[in-house]
Coordinates of N, CA and C in Angstrom, one line a residue:
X1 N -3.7 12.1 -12.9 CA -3.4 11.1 -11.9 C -3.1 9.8 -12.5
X2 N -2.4 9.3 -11.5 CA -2.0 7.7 -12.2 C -3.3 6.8 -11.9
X3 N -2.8 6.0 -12.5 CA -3.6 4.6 -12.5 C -3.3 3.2 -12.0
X4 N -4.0 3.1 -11.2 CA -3.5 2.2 -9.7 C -4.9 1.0 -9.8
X5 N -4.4 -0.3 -9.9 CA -5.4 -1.4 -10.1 C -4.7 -2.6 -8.7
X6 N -5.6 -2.3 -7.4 CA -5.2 -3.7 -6.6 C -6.1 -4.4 -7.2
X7 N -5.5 -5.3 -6.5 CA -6.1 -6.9 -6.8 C -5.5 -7.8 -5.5
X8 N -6.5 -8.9 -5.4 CA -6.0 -10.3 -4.6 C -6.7 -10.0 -3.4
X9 N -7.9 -9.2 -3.0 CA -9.1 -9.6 -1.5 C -9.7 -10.2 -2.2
X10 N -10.7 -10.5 -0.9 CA -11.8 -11.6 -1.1 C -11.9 -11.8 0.3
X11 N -12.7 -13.0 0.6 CA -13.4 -13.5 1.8 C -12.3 -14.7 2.2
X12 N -11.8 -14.3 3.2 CA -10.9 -15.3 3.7 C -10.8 -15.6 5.2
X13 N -10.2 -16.8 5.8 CA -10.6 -17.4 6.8 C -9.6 -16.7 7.7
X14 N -10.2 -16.9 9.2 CA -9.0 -15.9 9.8 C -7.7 -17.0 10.3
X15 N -6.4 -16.6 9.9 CA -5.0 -17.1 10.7 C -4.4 -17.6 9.0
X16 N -4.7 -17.1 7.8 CA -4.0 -17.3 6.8 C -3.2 -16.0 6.2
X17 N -2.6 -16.0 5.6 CA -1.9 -14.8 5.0 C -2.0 -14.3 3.3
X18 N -2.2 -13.4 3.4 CA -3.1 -12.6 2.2 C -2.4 -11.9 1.4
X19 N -2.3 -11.9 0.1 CA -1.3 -11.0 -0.7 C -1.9 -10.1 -1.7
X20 N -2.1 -9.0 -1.5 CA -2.5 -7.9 -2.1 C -1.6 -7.7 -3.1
X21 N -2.1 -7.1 -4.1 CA -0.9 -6.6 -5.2 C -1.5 -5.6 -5.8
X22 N -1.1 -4.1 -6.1 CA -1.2 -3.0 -6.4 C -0.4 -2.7 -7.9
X23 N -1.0 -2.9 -9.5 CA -0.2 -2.6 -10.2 C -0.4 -1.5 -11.2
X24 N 0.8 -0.8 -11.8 CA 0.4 0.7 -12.2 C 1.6 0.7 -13.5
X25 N 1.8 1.8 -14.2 CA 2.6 1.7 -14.9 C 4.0 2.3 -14.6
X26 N 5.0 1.9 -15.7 CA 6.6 2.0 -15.2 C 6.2 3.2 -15.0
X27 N 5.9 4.5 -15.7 CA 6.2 5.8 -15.4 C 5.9 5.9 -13.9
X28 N 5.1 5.6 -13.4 CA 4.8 5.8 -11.9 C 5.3 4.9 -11.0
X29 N 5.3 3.9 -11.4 CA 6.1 2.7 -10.5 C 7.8 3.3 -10.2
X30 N 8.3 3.8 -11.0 CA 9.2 4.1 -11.4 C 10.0 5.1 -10.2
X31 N 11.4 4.9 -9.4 CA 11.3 6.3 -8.8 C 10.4 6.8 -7.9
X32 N 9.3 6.0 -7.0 CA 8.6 6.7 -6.4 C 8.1 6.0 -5.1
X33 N 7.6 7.1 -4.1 CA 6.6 6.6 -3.2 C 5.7 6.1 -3.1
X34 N 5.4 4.7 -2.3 CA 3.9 4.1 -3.0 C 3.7 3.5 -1.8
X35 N 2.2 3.2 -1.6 CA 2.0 2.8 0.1 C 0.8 2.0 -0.1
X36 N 0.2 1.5 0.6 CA -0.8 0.7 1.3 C -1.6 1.6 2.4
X37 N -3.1 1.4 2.4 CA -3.6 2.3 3.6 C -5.1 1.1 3.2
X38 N -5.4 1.4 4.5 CA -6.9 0.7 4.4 C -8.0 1.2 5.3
X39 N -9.3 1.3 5.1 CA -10.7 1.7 5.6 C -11.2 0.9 6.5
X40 N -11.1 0.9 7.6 CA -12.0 0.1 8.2 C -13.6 0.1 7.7
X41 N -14.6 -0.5 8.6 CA -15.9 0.2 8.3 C -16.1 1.1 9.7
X42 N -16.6 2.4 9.3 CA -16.4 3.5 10.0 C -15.8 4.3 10.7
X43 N -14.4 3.9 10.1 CA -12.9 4.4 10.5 C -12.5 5.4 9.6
X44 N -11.4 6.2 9.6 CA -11.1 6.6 8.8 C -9.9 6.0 7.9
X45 N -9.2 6.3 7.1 CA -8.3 5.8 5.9 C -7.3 5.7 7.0
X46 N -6.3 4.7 7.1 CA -4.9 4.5 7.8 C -3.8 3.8 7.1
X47 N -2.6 4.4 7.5 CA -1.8 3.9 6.3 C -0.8 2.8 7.3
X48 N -0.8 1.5 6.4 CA -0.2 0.5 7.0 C 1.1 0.7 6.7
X49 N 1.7 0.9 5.2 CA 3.3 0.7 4.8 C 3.4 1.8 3.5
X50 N 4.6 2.0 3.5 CA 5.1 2.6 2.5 C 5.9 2.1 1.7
X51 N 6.6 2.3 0.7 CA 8.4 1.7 -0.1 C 8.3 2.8 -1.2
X52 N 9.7 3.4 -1.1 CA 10.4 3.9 -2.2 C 10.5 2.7 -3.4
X53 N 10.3 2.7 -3.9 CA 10.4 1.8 -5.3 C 12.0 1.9 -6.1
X54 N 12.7 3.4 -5.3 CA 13.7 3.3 -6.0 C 15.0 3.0 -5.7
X55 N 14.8 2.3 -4.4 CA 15.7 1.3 -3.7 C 15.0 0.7 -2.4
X56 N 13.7 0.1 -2.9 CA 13.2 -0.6 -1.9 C 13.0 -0.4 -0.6
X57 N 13.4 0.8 0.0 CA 13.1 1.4 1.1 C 12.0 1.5 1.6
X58 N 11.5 0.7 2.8 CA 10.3 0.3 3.3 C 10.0 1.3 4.6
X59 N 8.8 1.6 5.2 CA 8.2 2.5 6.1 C 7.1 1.8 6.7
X60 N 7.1 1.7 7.9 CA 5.8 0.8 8.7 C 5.5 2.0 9.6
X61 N 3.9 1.8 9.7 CA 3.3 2.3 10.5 C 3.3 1.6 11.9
X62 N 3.1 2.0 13.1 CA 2.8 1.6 14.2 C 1.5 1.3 14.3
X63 N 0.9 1.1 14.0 CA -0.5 0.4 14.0 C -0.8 0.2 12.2
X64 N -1.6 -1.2 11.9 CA -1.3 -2.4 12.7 C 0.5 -2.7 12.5
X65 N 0.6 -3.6 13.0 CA 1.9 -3.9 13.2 C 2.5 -5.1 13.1
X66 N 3.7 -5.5 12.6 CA 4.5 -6.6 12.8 C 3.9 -7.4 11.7
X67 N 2.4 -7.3 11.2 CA 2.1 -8.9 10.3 C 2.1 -8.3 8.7
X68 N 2.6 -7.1 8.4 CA 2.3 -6.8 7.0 C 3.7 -6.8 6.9
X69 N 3.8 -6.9 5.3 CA 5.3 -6.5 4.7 C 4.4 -6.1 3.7
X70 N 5.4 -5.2 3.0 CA 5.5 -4.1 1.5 C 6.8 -4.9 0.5
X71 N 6.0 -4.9 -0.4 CA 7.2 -5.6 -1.6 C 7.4 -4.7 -2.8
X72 N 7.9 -4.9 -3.5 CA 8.0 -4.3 -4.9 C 8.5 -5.8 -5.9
X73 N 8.0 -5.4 -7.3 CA 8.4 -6.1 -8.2 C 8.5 -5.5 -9.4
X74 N 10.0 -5.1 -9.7 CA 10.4 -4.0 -10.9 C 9.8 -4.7 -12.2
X75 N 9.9 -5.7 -12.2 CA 9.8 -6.4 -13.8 C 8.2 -6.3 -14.0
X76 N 7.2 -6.0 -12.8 CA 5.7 -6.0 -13.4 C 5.5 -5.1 -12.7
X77 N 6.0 -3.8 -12.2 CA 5.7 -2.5 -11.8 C 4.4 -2.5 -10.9
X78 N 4.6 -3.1 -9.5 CA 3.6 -4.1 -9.1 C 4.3 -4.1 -7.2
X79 N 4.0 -3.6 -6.4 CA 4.1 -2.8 -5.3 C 3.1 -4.2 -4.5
X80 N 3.7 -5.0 -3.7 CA 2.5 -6.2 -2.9 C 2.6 -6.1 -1.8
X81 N 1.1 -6.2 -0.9 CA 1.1 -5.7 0.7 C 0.9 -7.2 1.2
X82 N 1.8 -8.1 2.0 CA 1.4 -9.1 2.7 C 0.8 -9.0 3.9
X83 N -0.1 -10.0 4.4 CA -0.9 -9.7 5.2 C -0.7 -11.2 5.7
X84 N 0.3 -11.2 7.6 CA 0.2 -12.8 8.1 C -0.6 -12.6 9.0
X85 N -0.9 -14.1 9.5 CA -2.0 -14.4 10.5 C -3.0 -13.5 10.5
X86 N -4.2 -13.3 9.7 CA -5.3 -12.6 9.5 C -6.4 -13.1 10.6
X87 N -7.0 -11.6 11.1 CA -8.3 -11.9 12.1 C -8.9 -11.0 11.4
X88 N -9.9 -11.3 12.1 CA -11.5 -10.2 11.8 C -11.1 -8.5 11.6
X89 N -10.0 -8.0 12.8 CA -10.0 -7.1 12.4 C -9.6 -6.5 11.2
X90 N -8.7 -7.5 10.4 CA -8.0 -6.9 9.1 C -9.4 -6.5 8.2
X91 N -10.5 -6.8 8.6 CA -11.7 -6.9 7.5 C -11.8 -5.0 7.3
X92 N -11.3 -5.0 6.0 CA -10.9 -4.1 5.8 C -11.6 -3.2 4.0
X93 N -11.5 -2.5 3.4 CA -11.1 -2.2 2.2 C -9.4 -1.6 2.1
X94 N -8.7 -2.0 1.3 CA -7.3 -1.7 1.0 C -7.2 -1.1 -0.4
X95 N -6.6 -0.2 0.1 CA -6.0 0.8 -1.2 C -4.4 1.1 -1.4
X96 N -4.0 1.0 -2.4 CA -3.0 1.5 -2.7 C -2.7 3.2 -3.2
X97 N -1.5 3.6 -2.9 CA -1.3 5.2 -3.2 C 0.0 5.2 -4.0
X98 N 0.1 6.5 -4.8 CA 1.3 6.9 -5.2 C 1.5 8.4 -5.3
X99 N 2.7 8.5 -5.2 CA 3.3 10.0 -5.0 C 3.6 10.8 -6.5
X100 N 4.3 11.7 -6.6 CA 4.3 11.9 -7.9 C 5.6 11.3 -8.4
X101 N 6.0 11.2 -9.5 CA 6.9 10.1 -9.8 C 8.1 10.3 -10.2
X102 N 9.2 10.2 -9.8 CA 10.3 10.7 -11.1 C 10.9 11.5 -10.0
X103 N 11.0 10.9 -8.3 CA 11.5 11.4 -6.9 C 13.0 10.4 -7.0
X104 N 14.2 11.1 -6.9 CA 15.5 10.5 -6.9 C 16.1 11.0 -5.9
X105 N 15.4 11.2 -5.0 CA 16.2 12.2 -3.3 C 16.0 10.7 -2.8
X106 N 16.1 9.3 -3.3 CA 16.3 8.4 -1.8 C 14.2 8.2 -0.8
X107 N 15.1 8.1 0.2 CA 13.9 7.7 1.3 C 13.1 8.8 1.5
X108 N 14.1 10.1 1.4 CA 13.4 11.2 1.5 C 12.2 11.5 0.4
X109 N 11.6 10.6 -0.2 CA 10.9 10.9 -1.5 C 9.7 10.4 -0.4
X110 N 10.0 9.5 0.4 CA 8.5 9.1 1.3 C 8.6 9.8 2.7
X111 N 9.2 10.9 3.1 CA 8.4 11.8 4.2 C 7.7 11.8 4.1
X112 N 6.8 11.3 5.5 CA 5.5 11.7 6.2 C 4.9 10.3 4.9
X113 N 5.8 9.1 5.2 CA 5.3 8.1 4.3 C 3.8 7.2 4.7
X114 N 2.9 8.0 5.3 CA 1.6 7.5 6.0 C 0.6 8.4 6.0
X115 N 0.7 9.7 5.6 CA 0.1 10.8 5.6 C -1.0 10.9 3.8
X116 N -2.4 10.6 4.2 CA -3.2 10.4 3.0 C -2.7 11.6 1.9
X117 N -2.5 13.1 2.4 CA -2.8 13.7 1.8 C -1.4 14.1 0.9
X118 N -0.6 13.1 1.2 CA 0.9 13.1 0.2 C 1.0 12.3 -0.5
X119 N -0.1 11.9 -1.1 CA -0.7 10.9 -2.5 C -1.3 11.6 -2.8
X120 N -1.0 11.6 -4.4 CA -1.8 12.1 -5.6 C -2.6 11.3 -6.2
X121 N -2.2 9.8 -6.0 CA -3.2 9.0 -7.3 C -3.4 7.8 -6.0
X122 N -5.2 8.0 -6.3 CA -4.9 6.8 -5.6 C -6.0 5.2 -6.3
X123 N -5.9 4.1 -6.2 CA -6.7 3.1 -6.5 C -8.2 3.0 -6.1
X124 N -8.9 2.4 -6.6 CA -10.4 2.1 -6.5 C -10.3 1.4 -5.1
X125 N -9.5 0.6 -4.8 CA -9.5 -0.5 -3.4 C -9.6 -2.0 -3.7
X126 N -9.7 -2.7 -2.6 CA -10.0 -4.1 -3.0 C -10.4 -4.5 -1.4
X127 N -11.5 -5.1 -1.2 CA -12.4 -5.3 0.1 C -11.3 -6.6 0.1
X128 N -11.2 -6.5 1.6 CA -10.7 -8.1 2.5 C -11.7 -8.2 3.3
X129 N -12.3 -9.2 3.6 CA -13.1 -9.8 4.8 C -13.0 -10.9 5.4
X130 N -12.4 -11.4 6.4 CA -12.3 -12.0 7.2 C -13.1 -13.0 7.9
X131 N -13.3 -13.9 7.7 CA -14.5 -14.6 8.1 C -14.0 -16.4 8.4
X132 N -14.9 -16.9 9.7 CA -14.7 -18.3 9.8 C -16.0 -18.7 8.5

């Protein structure tokens, strides 16, 4: 499995915007499916966004909605989940995923781009919490 290091939670106030960053190496960054999903507490795992990395092709989930974006950044192989106007509910843990690597079919590399069990590698997490 690859190796997936987020970074950028912490305890933050609600109605600011939060930038998560998920970084792995070229071989897996490279060419592939890579997503965002997060844990509520006592929820199960849900996937917020996806992107093809190999032409930026992005994938939103219908819940939550509208305040995240998915980024990529080729030069530090480094996949970032933004998060605007944050409330309590975002209080989350966030993980990043990736697919297997070295996928050149396009968008079609992220079918069923929210589905846990179409990741192979996934990251330790990084808690957000939400708080006045």
């Amino acid at each position: 499995q690859a190796q997936l290091v987020e970074s950028g939670g912490g305890s933050v106030q609600p109605g600011g915007p939060l930038t998560l960053s998920c970084a792995t190496s070229a071989t897996t960054f490279n060419y592939n499916c890579m997503a965002w999903f997060r844990q509520l507490p006592g929820k199960e795992r849900e996937g917020i966004a996806a992107i093809y990395t190999g032409g930026a092709v992005t994938f939103y989930g219908d819940s939550p909605k509208g305040r995240f974006t998915i980024s990529q950044d080729n030069s530090k192989n480094t996949v970032y989940l933004q998060i605007n106007n944050l409330n309590s509910g975002d209080t989350a843990k966030y993980y990043c995923a990736a697919r297997r690597e070295g996928c050149y079919s396009g968008s079609w590399c992220c079918d069923r781009p929210l589905a846990t069990n179409e990741y192979r590698s996934w990251g330790r997490g990084t808690q957000v919490t939400v708080s006045s």
